[in-house]
């Protein structure tokens, strides 16, 4: 089955730690995205990547970093610089441009202890 | 800057009722508009994508309409069922690589 997988489903972080969220897709999509979702708010874009070895900041990139070494993988690192990281993180992909239908993974819920 | 609003934030209806969810956007120069469904603690599932040149798009009991000039879209759900209970979000592309999402309408269909 084609789709997007995210791991882990739940993640707990201590103050001052960096943590990495995994996102893998086997849809052969070029573009991948990371969103953050907070209760009662719409999704906000953290980073996106249109091709391998290239990525761009979204609206709320501060305190986050990404890499795109392979077409199918787009991991997100939440650094200690992100002061309020507790949220639901969603990875998505599109065949080409951001105007195409977006396909989402199941999400990772990150909680700061 | 594109802003997307969904009203109401929550809606509760009895099973079998037809209902309409609303989405409004501030910049009418959109490429398309997408409606998504999100179950609690899950990712988003695309329901319908309606192109800017279209007025309507249908899938089963769902019908989405788009009025670009007034900056509005509606999602009509016919003969609602308890399984339709979820949060419904609309989104429009922005700057070709970003999507602006509404905060969603949380729908509860009571048996």
Short mmCIF file of N, CA and C in Angstrom, two decimals, chain B residues 6-80:
data_model
loop_
_atom_site.label_atom_id
_atom_site.label_comp_id
_atom_site.label_asym_id
_atom_site.label_seq_id
_atom_site.Cartn_x
_atom_site.Cartn_y
_atom_site.Cartn_z
N UNK B 6 -13.36 29.14 9.37
CA UNK B 6 -14.45 28.17 9.33
C UNK B 6 -15.40 28.41 10.50
N UNK B 7 -16.65 28.54 10.15
CA UNK B 7 -17.69 28.77 11.15
C UNK B 7 -18.86 27.83 10.85
N UNK B 8 -19.43 27.12 11.87
CA UNK B 8 -19.07 27.23 13.28
C UNK B 8 -17.85 26.38 13.63
N UNK B 9 -17.33 26.56 14.82
CA UNK B 9 -16.21 25.73 15.27
C UNK B 9 -16.67 24.33 15.61
N UNK B 10 -17.92 24.19 16.02
CA UNK B 10 -18.47 22.87 16.36
C UNK B 10 -19.93 22.83 15.97
N UNK B 11 -20.38 21.63 15.61
CA UNK B 11 -21.74 21.44 15.15
C UNK B 11 -22.21 20.05 15.58
N UNK B 12 -23.41 19.98 16.14
CA UNK B 12 -23.97 18.70 16.55
C UNK B 12 -25.34 18.54 15.91
N UNK B 13 -25.56 17.42 15.22
CA UNK B 13 -26.81 17.20 14.51
C UNK B 13 -27.28 15.78 14.75
N UNK B 14 -28.60 15.53 14.62
CA UNK B 14 -29.09 14.15 14.71
C UNK B 14 -28.83 13.41 13.42
N UNK B 15 -28.71 12.12 13.52
CA UNK B 15 -28.46 11.27 12.36
C UNK B 15 -29.54 11.48 11.30
N UNK B 16 -29.13 11.49 10.05
CA UNK B 16 -30.06 11.62 8.94
C UNK B 16 -30.22 13.04 8.43
N UNK B 17 -29.76 13.99 9.21
CA UNK B 17 -29.92 15.39 8.81
C UNK B 17 -28.93 15.76 7.71
N UNK B 18 -29.36 16.62 6.80
CA UNK B 18 -28.45 17.22 5.82
C UNK B 18 -27.81 18.43 6.47
N UNK B 19 -26.53 18.69 6.19
CA UNK B 19 -25.86 19.80 6.85
C UNK B 19 -24.86 20.48 5.91
N UNK B 20 -24.53 21.70 6.28
CA UNK B 20 -23.61 22.51 5.49
C UNK B 20 -22.50 23.06 6.39
N UNK B 21 -21.28 22.87 5.97
CA UNK B 21 -20.13 23.44 6.65
C UNK B 21 -19.59 24.58 5.80
N UNK B 22 -19.16 25.65 6.47
CA UNK B 22 -18.75 26.85 5.77
C UNK B 22 -17.25 27.12 5.86
N UNK B 23 -16.72 27.68 4.80
CA UNK B 23 -15.31 28.06 4.74
C UNK B 23 -15.22 29.38 3.99
N UNK B 24 -14.51 30.33 4.56
CA UNK B 24 -14.32 31.61 3.86
C UNK B 24 -12.83 31.94 3.80
N UNK B 25 -12.44 32.64 2.75
CA UNK B 25 -11.04 33.00 2.54
C UNK B 25 -10.97 34.45 2.09
N UNK B 26 -9.88 35.13 2.44
CA UNK B 26 -9.81 36.57 2.23
C UNK B 26 -9.31 36.96 0.85
N UNK B 27 -8.45 36.15 0.25
CA UNK B 27 -7.90 36.46 -1.08
C UNK B 27 -8.58 35.56 -2.10
N UNK B 28 -9.36 36.14 -2.99
CA UNK B 28 -10.15 35.34 -3.94
C UNK B 28 -9.32 34.76 -5.08
N UNK B 29 -8.06 35.16 -5.19
CA UNK B 29 -7.21 34.65 -6.28
C UNK B 29 -6.62 33.30 -5.90
N UNK B 30 -7.48 32.32 -5.77
CA UNK B 30 -7.02 31.00 -5.36
C UNK B 30 -6.89 30.08 -6.56
N UNK B 31 -6.03 29.09 -6.44
CA UNK B 31 -5.84 28.10 -7.50
C UNK B 31 -6.85 26.97 -7.38
N UNK B 32 -7.08 26.55 -6.13
CA UNK B 32 -8.09 25.54 -5.85
C UNK B 32 -8.41 25.60 -4.37
N UNK B 33 -9.30 24.77 -3.92
CA UNK B 33 -9.65 24.67 -2.50
C UNK B 33 -9.85 23.20 -2.18
N UNK B 34 -9.30 22.80 -1.04
CA UNK B 34 -9.42 21.39 -0.64
C UNK B 34 -10.19 21.28 0.66
N UNK B 35 -10.99 20.23 0.76
CA UNK B 35 -11.65 19.87 2.00
C UNK B 35 -11.03 18.57 2.51
N UNK B 36 -10.76 18.55 3.83
CA UNK B 36 -10.16 17.40 4.48
C UNK B 36 -11.02 16.96 5.65
N UNK B 37 -10.86 15.71 6.01
CA UNK B 37 -11.47 15.17 7.22
C UNK B 37 -10.35 14.74 8.15
N UNK B 38 -10.53 15.00 9.46
CA UNK B 38 -9.55 14.56 10.45
C UNK B 38 -10.28 13.90 11.61
N UNK B 39 -9.97 12.64 11.85
CA UNK B 39 -10.49 11.94 13.01
C UNK B 39 -9.57 12.24 14.20
N UNK B 40 -10.08 12.14 15.43
CA UNK B 40 -9.29 12.51 16.61
C UNK B 40 -7.94 11.80 16.66
N UNK B 41 -6.87 12.56 16.81
CA UNK B 41 -5.54 11.99 16.94
C UNK B 41 -4.98 11.39 15.67
N UNK B 42 -5.60 11.70 14.53
CA UNK B 42 -5.16 11.11 13.26
C UNK B 42 -4.72 12.20 12.28
N UNK B 43 -4.17 11.76 11.16
CA UNK B 43 -3.83 12.69 10.10
C UNK B 43 -5.05 13.12 9.31
N UNK B 44 -4.82 13.95 8.30
CA UNK B 44 -5.90 14.46 7.46
C UNK B 44 -6.10 13.56 6.25
N UNK B 45 -7.37 13.41 5.86
CA UNK B 45 -7.70 12.67 4.66
C UNK B 45 -8.37 13.62 3.69
N UNK B 46 -7.86 13.67 2.47
CA UNK B 46 -8.45 14.55 1.47
C UNK B 46 -9.82 14.02 1.05
N UNK B 47 -10.81 14.92 1.06
CA UNK B 47 -12.17 14.55 0.65
C UNK B 47 -12.47 15.02 -0.77
N UNK B 48 -12.24 16.28 -1.01
CA UNK B 48 -12.56 16.88 -2.30
C UNK B 48 -11.56 17.98 -2.60
N UNK B 49 -11.19 18.10 -3.86
CA UNK B 49 -10.40 19.22 -4.33
C UNK B 49 -11.22 19.88 -5.44
N UNK B 50 -11.50 21.15 -5.27
CA UNK B 50 -12.30 21.86 -6.26
C UNK B 50 -11.43 22.94 -6.89
N UNK B 51 -11.29 22.87 -8.21
CA UNK B 51 -10.46 23.82 -8.93
C UNK B 51 -11.14 25.19 -8.98
N UNK B 52 -10.34 26.22 -9.19
CA UNK B 52 -10.89 27.58 -9.20
C UNK B 52 -11.89 27.79 -10.33
N UNK B 53 -11.77 27.00 -11.39
CA UNK B 53 -12.68 27.13 -12.53
C UNK B 53 -13.98 26.36 -12.32
N UNK B 54 -14.05 25.56 -11.26
CA UNK B 54 -15.24 24.76 -11.00
C UNK B 54 -16.16 25.47 -10.01
N UNK B 55 -17.44 25.11 -10.08
CA UNK B 55 -18.40 25.64 -9.12
C UNK B 55 -18.73 24.58 -8.07
N UNK B 56 -18.66 23.31 -8.49
CA UNK B 56 -19.03 22.23 -7.58
C UNK B 56 -18.16 21.01 -7.83
N UNK B 57 -18.07 20.18 -6.80
CA UNK B 57 -17.39 18.89 -6.91
C UNK B 57 -18.11 17.95 -5.97
N UNK B 58 -18.38 16.73 -6.47
CA UNK B 58 -19.18 15.78 -5.68
C UNK B 58 -18.44 14.48 -5.51
N UNK B 59 -18.62 13.89 -4.30
CA UNK B 59 -18.10 12.55 -4.04
C UNK B 59 -19.06 11.88 -3.08
N UNK B 60 -19.85 10.95 -3.59
CA UNK B 60 -20.81 10.25 -2.75
C UNK B 60 -21.82 11.21 -2.13
N UNK B 61 -21.92 11.20 -0.80
CA UNK B 61 -22.86 12.08 -0.10
C UNK B 61 -22.29 13.49 0.14
N UNK B 62 -21.09 13.74 -0.36
CA UNK B 62 -20.45 15.03 -0.15
C UNK B 62 -20.52 15.87 -1.42
N UNK B 63 -20.80 17.15 -1.22
CA UNK B 63 -20.80 18.09 -2.34
C UNK B 63 -20.14 19.38 -1.88
N UNK B 64 -19.10 19.78 -2.58
CA UNK B 64 -18.41 21.04 -2.26
C UNK B 64 -18.71 22.06 -3.33
N UNK B 65 -19.01 23.27 -2.90
CA UNK B 65 -19.22 24.35 -3.85
C UNK B 65 -18.18 25.43 -3.61
N UNK B 66 -17.94 26.21 -4.64
CA UNK B 66 -16.94 27.27 -4.54
C UNK B 66 -17.46 28.53 -5.22
N UNK B 67 -17.40 29.64 -4.48
CA UNK B 67 -17.74 30.96 -5.03
C UNK B 67 -16.54 31.85 -4.78
N UNK B 68 -15.66 31.93 -5.77
CA UNK B 68 -14.42 32.69 -5.60
C UNK B 68 -14.69 34.16 -5.34
N UNK B 69 -15.65 34.73 -6.06
CA UNK B 69 -15.88 36.17 -5.96
C UNK B 69 -16.27 36.59 -4.56
N UNK B 70 -16.99 35.72 -3.86
CA UNK B 70 -17.40 36.06 -2.49
C UNK B 70 -16.46 35.47 -1.45
N UNK B 71 -15.46 34.71 -1.90
CA UNK B 71 -14.49 34.11 -0.98
C UNK B 71 -15.09 33.05 -0.08
N UNK B 72 -15.96 32.20 -0.66
CA UNK B 72 -16.63 31.20 0.15
C UNK B 72 -16.67 29.83 -0.51
N UNK B 73 -16.64 28.82 0.35
CA UNK B 73 -16.89 27.45 -0.08
C UNK B 73 -17.77 26.79 0.96
N UNK B 74 -18.61 25.88 0.51
CA UNK B 74 -19.42 25.10 1.44
C UNK B 74 -19.23 23.63 1.16
N UNK B 75 -19.30 22.85 2.22
CA UNK B 75 -19.29 21.39 2.12
C UNK B 75 -20.64 20.90 2.60
N UNK B 76 -21.39 20.31 1.69
CA UNK B 76 -22.72 19.79 1.99
C UNK B 76 -22.61 18.29 2.23
N UNK B 77 -23.14 17.83 3.37
CA UNK B 77 -23.15 16.41 3.68
C UNK B 77 -24.61 15.97 3.74
N UNK B 78 -24.98 15.05 2.88
CA UNK B 78 -26.36 14.56 2.82
C UNK B 78 -26.53 13.35 3.73
N UNK B 79 -27.70 13.29 4.34
CA UNK B 79 -28.09 12.12 5.15
C UNK B 79 -26.97 11.72 6.10
N UNK B 80 -26.63 12.60 7.00
CA UNK B 80 -25.47 12.39 7.88
C UNK B 80 -25.61 11.11 8.70
#
